[in-house]
Short mmCIF file of N, CA and C in Angstrom, two decimals:
data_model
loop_
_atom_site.label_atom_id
_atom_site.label_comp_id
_atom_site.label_asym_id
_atom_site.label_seq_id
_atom_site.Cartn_x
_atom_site.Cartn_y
_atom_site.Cartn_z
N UNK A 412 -8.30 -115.82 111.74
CA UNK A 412 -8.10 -116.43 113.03
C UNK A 412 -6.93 -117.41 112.94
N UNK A 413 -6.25 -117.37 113.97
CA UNK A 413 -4.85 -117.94 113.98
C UNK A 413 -4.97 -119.59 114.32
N UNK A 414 -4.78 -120.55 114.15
CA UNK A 414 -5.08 -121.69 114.32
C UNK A 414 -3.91 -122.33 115.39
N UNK A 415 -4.46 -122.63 116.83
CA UNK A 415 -3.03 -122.96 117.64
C UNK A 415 -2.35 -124.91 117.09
N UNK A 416 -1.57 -125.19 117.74
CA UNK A 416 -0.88 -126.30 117.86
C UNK A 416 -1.66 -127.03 118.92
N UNK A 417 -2.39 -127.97 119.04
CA UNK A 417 -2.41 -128.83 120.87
C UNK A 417 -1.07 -129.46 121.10
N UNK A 418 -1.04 -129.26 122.30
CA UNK A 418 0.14 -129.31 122.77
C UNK A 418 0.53 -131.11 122.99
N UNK A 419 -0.54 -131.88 122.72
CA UNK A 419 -0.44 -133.19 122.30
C UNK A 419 0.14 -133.26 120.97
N UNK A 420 0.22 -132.34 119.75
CA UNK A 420 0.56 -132.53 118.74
C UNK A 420 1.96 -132.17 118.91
N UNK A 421 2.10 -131.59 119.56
CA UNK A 421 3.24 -130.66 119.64
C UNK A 421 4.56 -131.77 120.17
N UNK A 422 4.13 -132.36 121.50
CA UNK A 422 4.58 -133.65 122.05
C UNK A 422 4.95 -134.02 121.19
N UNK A 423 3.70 -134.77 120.41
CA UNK A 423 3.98 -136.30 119.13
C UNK A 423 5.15 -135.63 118.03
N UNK A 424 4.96 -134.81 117.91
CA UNK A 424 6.13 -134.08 116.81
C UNK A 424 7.58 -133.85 117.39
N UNK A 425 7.68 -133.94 118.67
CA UNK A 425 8.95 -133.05 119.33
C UNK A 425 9.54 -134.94 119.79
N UNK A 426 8.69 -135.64 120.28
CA UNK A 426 9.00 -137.38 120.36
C UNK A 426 9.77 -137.80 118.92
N UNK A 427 8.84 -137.57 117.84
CA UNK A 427 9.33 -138.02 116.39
C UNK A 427 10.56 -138.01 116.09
N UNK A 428 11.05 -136.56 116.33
CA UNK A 428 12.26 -135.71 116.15
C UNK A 428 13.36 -136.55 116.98
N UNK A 429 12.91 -136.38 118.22
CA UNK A 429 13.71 -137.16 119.38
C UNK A 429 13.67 -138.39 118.94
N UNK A 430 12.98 -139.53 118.25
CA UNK A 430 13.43 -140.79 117.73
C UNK A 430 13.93 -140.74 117.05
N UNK A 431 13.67 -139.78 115.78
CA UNK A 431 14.48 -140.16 114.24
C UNK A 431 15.66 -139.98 114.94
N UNK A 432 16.32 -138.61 115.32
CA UNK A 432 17.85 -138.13 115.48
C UNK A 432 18.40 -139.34 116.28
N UNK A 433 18.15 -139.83 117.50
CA UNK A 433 18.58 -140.99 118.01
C UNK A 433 19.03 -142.50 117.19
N UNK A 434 17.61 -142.83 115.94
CA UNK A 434 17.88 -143.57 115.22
C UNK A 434 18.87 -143.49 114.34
N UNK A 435 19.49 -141.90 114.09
CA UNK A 435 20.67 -141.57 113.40
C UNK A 435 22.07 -141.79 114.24
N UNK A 436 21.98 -141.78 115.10
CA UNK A 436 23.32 -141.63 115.80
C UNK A 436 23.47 -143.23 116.13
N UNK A 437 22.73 -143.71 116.58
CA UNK A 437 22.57 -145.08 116.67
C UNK A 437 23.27 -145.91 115.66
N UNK A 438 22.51 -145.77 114.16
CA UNK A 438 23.08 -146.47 113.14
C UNK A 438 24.32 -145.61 112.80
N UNK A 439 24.51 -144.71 112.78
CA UNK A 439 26.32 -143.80 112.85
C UNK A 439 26.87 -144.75 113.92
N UNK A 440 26.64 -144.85 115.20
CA UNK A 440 28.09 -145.67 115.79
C UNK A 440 27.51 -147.00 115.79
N UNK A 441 26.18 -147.86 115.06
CA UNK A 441 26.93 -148.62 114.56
C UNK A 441 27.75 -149.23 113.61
N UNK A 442 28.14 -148.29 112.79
CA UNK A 442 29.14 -148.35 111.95
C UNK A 442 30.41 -148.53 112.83
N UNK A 443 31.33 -149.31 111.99
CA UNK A 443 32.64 -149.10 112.87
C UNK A 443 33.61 -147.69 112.21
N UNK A 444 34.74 -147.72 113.02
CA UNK A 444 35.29 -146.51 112.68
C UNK A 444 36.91 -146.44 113.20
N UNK A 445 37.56 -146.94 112.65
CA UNK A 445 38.99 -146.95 113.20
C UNK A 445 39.80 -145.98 113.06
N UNK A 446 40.45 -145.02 113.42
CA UNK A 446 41.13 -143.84 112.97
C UNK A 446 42.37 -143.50 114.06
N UNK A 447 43.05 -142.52 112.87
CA UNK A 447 44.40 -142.12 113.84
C UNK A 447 45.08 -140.38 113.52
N UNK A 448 45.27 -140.33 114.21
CA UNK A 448 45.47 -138.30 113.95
C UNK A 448 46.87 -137.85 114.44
N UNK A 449 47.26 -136.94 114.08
CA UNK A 449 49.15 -136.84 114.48
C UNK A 449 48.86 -136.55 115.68
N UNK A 450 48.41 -136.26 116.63
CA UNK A 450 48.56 -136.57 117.77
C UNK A 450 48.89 -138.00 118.37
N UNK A 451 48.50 -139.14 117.68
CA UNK A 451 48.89 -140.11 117.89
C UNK A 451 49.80 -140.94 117.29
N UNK A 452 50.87 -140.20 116.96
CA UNK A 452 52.18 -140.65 116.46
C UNK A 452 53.40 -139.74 117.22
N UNK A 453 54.25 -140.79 118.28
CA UNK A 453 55.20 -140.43 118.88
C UNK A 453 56.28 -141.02 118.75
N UNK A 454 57.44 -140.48 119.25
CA UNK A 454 58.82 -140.97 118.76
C UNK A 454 59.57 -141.37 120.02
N UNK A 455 59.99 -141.92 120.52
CA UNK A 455 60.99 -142.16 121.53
C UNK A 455 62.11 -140.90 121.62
N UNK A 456 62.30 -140.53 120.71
CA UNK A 456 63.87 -139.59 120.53
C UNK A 456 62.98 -138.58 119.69
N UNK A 457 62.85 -137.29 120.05
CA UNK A 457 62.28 -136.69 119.28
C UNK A 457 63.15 -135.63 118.07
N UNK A 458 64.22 -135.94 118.49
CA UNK A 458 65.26 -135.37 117.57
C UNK A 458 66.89 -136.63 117.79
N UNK A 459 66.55 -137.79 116.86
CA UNK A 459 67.39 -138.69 116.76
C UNK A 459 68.51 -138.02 116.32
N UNK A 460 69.98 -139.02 116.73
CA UNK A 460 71.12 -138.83 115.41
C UNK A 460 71.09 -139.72 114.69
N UNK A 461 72.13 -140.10 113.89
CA UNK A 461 72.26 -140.94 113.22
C UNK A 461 72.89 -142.28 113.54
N UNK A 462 72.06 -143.28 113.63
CA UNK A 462 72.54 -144.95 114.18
C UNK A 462 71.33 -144.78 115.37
N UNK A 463 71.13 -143.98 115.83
CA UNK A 463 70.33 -144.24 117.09
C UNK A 463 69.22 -144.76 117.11
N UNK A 464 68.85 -145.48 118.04
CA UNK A 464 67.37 -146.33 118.20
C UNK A 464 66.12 -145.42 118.42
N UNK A 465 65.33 -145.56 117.70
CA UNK A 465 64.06 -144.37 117.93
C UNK A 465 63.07 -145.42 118.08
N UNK A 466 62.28 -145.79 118.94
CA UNK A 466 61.01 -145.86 118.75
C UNK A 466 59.87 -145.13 118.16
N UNK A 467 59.02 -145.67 117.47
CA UNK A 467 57.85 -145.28 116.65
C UNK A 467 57.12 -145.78 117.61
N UNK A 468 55.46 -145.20 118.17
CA UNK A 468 54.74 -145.27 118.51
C UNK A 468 53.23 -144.78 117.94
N UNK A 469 52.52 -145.38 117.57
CA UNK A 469 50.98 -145.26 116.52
C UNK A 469 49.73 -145.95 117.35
N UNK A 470 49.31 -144.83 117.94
CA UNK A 470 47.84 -144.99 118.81
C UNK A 470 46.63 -145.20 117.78
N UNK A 471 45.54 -146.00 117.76
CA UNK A 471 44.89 -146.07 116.69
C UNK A 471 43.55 -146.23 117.75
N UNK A 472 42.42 -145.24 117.86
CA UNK A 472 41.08 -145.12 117.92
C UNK A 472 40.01 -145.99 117.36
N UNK A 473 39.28 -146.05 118.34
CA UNK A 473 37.88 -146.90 117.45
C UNK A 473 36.65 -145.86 118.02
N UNK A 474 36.11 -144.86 117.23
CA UNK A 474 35.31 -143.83 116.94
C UNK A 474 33.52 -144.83 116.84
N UNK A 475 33.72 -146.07 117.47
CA UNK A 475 32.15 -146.72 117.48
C UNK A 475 32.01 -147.02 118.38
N UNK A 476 30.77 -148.37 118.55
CA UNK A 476 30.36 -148.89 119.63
C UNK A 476 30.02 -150.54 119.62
N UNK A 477 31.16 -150.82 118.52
CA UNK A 477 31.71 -152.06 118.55
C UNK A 477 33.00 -152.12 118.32
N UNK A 478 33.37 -153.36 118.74
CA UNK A 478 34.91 -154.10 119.06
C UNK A 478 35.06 -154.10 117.55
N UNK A 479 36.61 -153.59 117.32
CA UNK A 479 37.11 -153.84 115.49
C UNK A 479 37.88 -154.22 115.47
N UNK A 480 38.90 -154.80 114.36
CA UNK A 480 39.83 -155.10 114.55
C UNK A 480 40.65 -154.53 112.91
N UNK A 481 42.05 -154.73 112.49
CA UNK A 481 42.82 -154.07 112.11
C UNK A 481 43.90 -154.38 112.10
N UNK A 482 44.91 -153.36 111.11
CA UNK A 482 46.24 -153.57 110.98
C UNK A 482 46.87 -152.16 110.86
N UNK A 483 48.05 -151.98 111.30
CA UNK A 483 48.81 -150.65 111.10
C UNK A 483 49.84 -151.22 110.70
N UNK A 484 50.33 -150.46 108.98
CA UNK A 484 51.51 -149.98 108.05
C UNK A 484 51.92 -148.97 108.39
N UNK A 485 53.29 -149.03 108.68
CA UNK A 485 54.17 -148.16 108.77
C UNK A 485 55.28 -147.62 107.60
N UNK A 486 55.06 -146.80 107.13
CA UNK A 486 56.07 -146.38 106.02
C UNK A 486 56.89 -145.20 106.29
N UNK A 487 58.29 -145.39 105.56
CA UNK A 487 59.05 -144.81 106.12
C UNK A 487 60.07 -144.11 104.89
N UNK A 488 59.68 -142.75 104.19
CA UNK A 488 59.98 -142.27 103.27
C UNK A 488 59.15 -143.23 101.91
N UNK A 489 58.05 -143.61 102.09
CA UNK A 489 57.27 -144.41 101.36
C UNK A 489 57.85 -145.61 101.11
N UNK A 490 58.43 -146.27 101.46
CA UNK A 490 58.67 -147.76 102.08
C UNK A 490 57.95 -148.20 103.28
N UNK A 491 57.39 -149.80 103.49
CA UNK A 491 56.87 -150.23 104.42
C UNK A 491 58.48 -150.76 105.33
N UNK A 492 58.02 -150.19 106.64
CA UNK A 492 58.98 -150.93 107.21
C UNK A 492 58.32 -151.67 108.26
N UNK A 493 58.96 -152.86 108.31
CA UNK A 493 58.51 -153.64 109.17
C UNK A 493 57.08 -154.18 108.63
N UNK A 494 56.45 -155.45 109.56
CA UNK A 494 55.64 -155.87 109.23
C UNK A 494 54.04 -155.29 109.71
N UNK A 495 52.83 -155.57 108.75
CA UNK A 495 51.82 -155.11 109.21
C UNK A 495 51.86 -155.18 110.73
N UNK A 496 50.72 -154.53 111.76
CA UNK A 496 51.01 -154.95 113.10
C UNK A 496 49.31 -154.93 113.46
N UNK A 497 48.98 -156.12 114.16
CA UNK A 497 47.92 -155.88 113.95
C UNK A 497 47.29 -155.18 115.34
N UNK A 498 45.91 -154.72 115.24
CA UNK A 498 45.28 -153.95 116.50
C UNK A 498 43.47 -154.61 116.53
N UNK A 499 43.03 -154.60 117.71
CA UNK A 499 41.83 -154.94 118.25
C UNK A 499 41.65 -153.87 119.12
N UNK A 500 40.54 -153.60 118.51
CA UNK A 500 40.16 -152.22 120.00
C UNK A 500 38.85 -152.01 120.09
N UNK A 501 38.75 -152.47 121.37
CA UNK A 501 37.60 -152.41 122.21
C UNK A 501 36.67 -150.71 121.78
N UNK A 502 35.09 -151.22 121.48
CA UNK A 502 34.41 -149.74 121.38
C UNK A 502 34.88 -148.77 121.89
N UNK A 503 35.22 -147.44 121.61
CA UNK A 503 35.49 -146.34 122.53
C UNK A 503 36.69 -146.37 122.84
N UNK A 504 37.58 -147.40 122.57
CA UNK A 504 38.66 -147.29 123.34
C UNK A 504 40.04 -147.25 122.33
N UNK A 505 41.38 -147.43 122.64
CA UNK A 505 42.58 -147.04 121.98
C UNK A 505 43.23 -148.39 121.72
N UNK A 506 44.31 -148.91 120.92
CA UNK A 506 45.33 -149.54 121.19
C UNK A 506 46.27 -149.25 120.45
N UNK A 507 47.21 -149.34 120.92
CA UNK A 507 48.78 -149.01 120.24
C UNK A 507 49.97 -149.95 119.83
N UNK A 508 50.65 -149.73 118.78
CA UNK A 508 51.61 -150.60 118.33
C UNK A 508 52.89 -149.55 118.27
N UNK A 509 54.28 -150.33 118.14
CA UNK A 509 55.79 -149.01 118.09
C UNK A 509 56.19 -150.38 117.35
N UNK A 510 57.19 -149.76 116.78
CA UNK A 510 58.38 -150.09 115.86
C UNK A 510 59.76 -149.36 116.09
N UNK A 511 60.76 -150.48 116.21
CA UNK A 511 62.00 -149.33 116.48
C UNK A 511 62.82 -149.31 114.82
N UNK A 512 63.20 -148.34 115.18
CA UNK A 512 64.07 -147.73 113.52
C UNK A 512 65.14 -147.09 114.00
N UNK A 513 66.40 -147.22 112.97
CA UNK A 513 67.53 -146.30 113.05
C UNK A 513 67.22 -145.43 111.41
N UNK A 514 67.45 -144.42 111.87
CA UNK A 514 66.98 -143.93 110.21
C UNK A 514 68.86 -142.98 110.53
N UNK A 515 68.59 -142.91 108.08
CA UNK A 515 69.79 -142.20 108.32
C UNK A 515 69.67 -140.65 107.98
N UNK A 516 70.74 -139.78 108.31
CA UNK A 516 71.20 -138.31 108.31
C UNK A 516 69.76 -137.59 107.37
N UNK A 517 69.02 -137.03 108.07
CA UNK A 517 68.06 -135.98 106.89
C UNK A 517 66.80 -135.92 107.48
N UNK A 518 66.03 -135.66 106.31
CA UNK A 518 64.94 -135.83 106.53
C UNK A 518 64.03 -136.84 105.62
N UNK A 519 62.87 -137.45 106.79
CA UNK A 519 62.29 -138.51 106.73
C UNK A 519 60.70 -138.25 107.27
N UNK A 520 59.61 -138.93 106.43
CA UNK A 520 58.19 -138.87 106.09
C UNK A 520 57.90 -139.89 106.60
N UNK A 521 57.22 -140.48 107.45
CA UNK A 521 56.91 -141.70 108.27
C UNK A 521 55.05 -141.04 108.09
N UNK A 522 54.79 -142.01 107.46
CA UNK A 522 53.35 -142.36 107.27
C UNK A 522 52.43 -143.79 108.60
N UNK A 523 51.48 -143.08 108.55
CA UNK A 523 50.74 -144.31 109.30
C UNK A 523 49.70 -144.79 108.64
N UNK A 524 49.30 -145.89 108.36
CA UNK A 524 47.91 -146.14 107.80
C UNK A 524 47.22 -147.12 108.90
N UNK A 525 46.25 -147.21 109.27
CA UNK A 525 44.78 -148.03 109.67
C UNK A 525 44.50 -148.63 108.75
N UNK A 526 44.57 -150.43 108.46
CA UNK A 526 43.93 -150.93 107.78
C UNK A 526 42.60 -152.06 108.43
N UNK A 527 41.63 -151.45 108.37
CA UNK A 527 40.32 -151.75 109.08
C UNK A 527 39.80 -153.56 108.36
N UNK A 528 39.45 -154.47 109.33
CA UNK A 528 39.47 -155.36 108.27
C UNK A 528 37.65 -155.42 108.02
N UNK A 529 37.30 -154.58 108.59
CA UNK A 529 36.12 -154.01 107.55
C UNK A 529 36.02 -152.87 106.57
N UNK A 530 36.60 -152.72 105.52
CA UNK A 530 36.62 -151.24 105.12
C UNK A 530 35.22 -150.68 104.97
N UNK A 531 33.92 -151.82 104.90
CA UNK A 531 33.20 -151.11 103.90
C UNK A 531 32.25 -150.73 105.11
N UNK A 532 32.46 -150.84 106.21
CA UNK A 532 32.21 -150.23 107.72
C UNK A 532 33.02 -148.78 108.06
N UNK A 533 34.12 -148.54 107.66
CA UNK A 533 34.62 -147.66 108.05
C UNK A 533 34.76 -146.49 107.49
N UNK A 534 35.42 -145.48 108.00
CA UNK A 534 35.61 -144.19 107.17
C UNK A 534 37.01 -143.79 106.91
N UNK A 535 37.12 -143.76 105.74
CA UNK A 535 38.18 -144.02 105.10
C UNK A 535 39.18 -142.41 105.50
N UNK A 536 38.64 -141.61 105.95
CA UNK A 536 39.55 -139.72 105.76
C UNK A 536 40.12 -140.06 107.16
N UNK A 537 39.77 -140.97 108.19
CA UNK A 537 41.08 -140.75 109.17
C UNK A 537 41.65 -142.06 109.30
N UNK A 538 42.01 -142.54 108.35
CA UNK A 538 42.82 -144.02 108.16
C UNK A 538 44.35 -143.78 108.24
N UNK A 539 45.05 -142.62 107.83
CA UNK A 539 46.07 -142.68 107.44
C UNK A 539 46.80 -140.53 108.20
N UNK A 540 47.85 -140.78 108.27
CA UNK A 540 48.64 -139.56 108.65
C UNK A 540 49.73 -139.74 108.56
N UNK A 541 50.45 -138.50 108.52
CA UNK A 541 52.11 -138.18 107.65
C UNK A 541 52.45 -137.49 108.92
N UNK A 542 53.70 -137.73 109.52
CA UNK A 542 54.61 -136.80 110.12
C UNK A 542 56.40 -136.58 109.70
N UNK A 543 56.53 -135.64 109.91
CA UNK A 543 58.34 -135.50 109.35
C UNK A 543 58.84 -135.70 110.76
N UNK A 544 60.02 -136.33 110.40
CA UNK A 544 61.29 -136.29 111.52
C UNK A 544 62.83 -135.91 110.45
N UNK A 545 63.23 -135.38 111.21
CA UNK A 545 64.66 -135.07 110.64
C UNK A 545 65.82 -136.17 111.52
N UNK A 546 66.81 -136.72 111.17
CA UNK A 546 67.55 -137.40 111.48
C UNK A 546 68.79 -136.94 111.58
N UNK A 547 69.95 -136.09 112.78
CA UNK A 547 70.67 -135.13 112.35
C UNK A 547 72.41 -136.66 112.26
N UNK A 548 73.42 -135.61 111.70
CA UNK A 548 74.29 -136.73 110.95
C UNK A 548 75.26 -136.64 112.66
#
């Protein structure tokens, strides 16, 4: 004989489920989470020459559901250029920093990093992204 479920048990088990997973996502965003993806690295000039003014532009995400705060390094053929810049961004939401550069004739690796001034809150795999620009002579 097959033994059913009551459907009170069934409830209390299907509630459980529905709390734990909630209690997971919960403590996931409240972790903080600052991040940035090549989509959010733009150039003023998307094909500079040489001497010309380019703006750098670096959108930086906050992937939680608290206010963080931060710094964005900019490197430029693995040199920092310019100074840290710092960012505050509201839960859920974006803020952005640019830097202008003349770069010379070639090609050039412009790195971004997120430096979270919580690291041991954050997740470290979308802190940082590489894009090329070529600089023609």
């Amino acid at each position: 004989m097959k033994k059913l479920i009551s459907l009170g048990t069934l409830t209390a088990f299907a509630f459980s489920l529905l709390t734990f997973n909630f209690s997971l996502l919960t403590f996931a965003a409240a972790n903080g989470d600052l991040a940035i993806n090549e989509a959010n690295i733009k150039f003023s000039v998307a094909q500079p020459l040489e001497g010309q003014n380019n703006r750098i532009y670096a959108t930086v995400s906050n992937n939680s559901n608290q206010d963080l705060l931060g710094v964005v390094r900019l490197l430029i053929d693995g040199k920092q250029h310019g100074a840290d810049m710092p960012v505050s961004v509201f839960a859920g939401a974006n803020d952005g920093v640019f830097i202008n550069w003349q770069g010379a004739p070639g090609n050039h690796v412009v790195d971004v990093v997120v430096i979270p001034w919580e690291p041991d809150i954050d997740d470290p795999s979308n802190n940082k992204i590489s894009t090329k620009i070529y600089v023609t002579p």
